[in-house]
Coordinates of C-alpha atoms in Angstrom, one line a residue:
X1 CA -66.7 9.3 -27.3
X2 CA -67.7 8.5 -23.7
X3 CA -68.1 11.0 -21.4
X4 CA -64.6 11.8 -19.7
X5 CA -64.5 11.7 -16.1
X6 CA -63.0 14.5 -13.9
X7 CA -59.9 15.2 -14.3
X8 CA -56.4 17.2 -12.6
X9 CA -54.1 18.0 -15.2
X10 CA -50.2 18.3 -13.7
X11 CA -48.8 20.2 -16.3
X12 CA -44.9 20.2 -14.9
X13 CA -42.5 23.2 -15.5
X14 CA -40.4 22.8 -13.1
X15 CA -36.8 22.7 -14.7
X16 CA -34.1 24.9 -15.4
X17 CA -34.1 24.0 -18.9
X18 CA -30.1 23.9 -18.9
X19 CA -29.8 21.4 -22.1
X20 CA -31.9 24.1 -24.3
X21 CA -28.8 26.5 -24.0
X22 CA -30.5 29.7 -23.9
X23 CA -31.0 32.7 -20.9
X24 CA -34.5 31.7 -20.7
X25 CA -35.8 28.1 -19.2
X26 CA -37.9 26.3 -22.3
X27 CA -41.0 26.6 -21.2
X28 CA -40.6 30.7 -21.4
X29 CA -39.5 30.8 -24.7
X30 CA -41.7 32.2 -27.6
X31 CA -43.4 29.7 -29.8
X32 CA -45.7 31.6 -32.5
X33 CA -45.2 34.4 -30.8
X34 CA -46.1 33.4 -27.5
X35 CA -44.5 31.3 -24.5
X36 CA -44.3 27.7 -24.7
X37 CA -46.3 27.1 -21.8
X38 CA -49.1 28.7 -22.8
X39 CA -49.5 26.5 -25.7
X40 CA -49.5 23.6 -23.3
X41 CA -51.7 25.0 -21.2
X42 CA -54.3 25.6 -23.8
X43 CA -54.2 22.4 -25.5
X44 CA -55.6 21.0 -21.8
X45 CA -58.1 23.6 -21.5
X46 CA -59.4 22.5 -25.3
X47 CA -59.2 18.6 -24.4
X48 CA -60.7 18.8 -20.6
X49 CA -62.7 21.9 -20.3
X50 CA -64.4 20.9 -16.9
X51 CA -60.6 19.4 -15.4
X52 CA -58.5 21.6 -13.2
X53 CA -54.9 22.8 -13.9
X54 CA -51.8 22.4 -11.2
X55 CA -48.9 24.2 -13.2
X56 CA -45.5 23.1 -11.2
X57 CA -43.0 25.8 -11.1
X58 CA -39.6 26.6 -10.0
X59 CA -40.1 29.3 -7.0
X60 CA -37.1 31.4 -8.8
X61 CA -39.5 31.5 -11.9
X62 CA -42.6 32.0 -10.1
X63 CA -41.7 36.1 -10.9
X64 CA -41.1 35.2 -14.6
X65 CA -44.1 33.5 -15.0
X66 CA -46.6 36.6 -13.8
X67 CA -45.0 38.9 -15.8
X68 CA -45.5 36.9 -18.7
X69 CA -49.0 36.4 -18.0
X70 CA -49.7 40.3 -17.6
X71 CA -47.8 41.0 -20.8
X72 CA -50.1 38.7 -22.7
X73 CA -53.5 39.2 -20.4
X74 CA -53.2 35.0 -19.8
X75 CA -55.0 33.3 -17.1
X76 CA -52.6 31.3 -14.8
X77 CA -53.6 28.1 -13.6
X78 CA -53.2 27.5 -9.6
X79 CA -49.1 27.0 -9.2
X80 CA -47.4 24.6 -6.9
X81 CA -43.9 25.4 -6.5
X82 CA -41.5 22.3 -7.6
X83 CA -38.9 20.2 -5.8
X84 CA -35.3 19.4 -7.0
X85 CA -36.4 16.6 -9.0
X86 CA -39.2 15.5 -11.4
X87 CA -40.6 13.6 -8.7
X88 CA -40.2 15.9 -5.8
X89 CA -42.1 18.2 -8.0
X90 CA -45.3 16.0 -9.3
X91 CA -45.5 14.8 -5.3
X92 CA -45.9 18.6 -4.1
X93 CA -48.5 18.8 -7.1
X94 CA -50.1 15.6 -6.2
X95 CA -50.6 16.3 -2.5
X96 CA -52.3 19.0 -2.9
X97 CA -55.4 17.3 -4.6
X98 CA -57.9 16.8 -3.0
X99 CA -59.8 13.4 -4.7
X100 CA -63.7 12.8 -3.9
X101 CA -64.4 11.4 -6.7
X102 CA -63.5 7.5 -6.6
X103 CA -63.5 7.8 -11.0
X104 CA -61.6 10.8 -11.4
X105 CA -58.0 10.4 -13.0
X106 CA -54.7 12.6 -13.0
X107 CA -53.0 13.8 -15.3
X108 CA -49.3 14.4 -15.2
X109 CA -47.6 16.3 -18.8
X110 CA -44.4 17.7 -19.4
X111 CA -45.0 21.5 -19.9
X112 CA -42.3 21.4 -22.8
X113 CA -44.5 19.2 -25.0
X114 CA -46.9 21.7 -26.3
X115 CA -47.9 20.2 -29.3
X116 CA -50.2 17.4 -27.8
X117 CA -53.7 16.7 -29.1
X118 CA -57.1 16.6 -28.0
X119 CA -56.4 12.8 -29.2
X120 CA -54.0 12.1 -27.3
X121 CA -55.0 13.5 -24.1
X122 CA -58.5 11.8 -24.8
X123 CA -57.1 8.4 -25.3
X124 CA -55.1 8.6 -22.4
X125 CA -57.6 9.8 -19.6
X126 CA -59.8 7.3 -21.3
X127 CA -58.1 4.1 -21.4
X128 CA -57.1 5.2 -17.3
X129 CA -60.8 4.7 -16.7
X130 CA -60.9 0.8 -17.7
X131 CA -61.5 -1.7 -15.1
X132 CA -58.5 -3.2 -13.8
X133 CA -56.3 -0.5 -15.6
X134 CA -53.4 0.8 -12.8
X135 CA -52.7 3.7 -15.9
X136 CA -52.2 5.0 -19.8
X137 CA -49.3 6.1 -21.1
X138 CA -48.9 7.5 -24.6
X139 CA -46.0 5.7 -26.5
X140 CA -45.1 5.9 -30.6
X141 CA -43.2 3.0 -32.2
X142 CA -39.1 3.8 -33.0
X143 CA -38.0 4.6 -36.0
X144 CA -34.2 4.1 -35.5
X145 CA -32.0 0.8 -34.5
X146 CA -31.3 0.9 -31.1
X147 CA -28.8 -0.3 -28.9
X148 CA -27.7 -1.3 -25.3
X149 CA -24.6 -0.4 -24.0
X150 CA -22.6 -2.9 -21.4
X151 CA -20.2 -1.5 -18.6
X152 CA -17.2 -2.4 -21.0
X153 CA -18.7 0.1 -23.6
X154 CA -19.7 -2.8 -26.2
X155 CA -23.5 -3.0 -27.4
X156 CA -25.8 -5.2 -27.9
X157 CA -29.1 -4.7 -30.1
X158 CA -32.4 -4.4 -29.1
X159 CA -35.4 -6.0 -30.7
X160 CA -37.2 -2.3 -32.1
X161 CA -40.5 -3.7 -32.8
X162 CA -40.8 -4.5 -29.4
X163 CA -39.9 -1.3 -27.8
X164 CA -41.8 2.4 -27.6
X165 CA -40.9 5.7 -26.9
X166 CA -42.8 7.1 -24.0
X167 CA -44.7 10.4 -24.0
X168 CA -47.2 12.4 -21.6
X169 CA -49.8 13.0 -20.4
X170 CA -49.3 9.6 -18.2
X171 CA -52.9 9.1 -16.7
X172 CA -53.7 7.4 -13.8
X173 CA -56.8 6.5 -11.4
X174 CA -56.6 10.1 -8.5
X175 CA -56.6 7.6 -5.6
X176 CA -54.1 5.1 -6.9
X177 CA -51.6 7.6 -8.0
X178 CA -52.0 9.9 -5.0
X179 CA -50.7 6.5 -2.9
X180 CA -47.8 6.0 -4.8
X181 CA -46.6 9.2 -4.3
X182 CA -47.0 8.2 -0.5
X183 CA -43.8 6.3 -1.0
X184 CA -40.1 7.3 -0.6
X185 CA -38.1 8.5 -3.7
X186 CA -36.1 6.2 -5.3
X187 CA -33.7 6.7 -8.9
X188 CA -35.8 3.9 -10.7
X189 CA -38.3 6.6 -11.1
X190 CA -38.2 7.9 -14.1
X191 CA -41.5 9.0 -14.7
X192 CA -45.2 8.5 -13.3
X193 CA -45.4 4.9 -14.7
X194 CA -42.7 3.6 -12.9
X195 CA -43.7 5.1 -9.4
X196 CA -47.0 3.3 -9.7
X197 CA -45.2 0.1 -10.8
X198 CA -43.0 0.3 -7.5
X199 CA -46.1 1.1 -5.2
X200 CA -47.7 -2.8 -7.2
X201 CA -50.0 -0.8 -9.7
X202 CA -48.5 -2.6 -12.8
X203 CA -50.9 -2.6 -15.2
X204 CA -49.6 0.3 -17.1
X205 CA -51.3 0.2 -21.0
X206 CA -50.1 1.7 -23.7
X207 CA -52.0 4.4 -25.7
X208 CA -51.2 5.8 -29.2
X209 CA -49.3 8.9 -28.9
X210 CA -47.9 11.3 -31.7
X211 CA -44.8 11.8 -33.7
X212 CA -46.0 15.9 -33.3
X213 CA -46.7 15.9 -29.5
X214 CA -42.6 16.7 -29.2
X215 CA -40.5 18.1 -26.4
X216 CA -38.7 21.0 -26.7
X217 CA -35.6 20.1 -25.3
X218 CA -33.0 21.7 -28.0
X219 CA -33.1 24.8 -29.7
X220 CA -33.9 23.3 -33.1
X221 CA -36.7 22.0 -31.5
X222 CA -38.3 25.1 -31.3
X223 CA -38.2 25.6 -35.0
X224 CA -39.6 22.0 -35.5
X225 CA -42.5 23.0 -33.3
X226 CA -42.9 26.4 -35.5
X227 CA -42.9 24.1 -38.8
X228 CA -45.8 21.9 -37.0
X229 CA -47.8 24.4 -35.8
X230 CA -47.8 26.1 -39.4
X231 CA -48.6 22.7 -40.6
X232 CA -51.5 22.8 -38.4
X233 CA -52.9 26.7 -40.5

């Protein structure tokens, strides 16, 4: 492999978690005996040794997030505190970087996938790097039909083979993606990708993700993560 460039790794955990339906926010709950989060956290520190960490908080969880730490002697990452979106929350992260290095790429990753590879994450930060490349966004083909639903509630299908299911990390060139996040939110953004696409950076490529790199969004997917990770022994 080439030698990676430098790197700042947003690992966001910013969200109340409400569609897991349990006390604690997903990103707290135990996974192998330990909390979510620090299996994301890890799987960065594997992939980019020499790349800093941003973990993106809730302020109300802030508390939570120490005391877990302690419990289990882990070492935090620097935290930014998040906003009341997604967005809000990767800008505050975003801002606070400080790029010198014209080469180096950021990193954004949902902190409920903890599952992702050393793969992954390579191919990503890699393919960011390639001349005239705006990002990389990791993406695994559908395996279900899918449809489109009009106003009237009727549906039309969709063509599958042409469609992917997006994952993180999304990587971008620092610089570019430090601009975008210069501009004013707007509901079209529904993740990194599309910020950079309203700011003119289009040239968004696809990288092969992972039917394994999951996000813990329901409680059954917590035990699919379990069945991986024991997979992984």
């Amino acid at each position: 492999m080439s030698s990676l460039p430098y790197t700042f790794n947003i690992i966001v955990a910013a969200g109340s978690g409400s569609r897991f339906g349990a006390d604690l926010p997903k990103q707290f709950c135990m996974l192998d005996g330990r909390p979510v989060l620090f299996h994301t956290i890890e799987a960065f520190r594997k992939a980019l040794p020499d790349g800093e960490i941003l973990l993106v908080l809730s302020e109300s969880h802030v508390d939570m997030w120490r005391d877990l730490c302690y419990r289990f002697d882990f070492v935090s990452p620097d935290i930014v505190c998040g906003g009341s979106s997604r967005w809000e929350s990767v800008r505050n992260a975003v801002m606070t970087l400080h790029v010198e290095k014209p080469e180096s790429v950021i990193t954004v990753h949902d902190g409920a996938r903890p599952l992702v590879s050393s793969t992954v994450i390579h191919d990503a930060v890699m393919a960011a790097c390639m001349p005239g490349v705006d990002g990389a966004v990791p993406a695994i083909a559908l395996t279900d039909s899918v449809r489109m639903l009009d106003d009237d509630g009727s549906s039309m299908p969709l063509a599958r083979q042409r469609l992917r299911a997006v994952q993180t990390p999304q990587a971008f060139p620092a610089g570019l993606l430090k601009e975008a996040y210069g501009l004013p939110f707007s509901p079209d953004f529904t993740d990194d990708a599309s910020v950079m696409a309203a700011y003119g950076h289009e040239n968004i490529i696809l990288t092969e993700g992972s039917a394994e790199n999951i996000k813990i969004t329901h409680r059954g997917d917590l035990a699919l993560a379990e069945f991986i990770l024991d997979g992984r022994r």
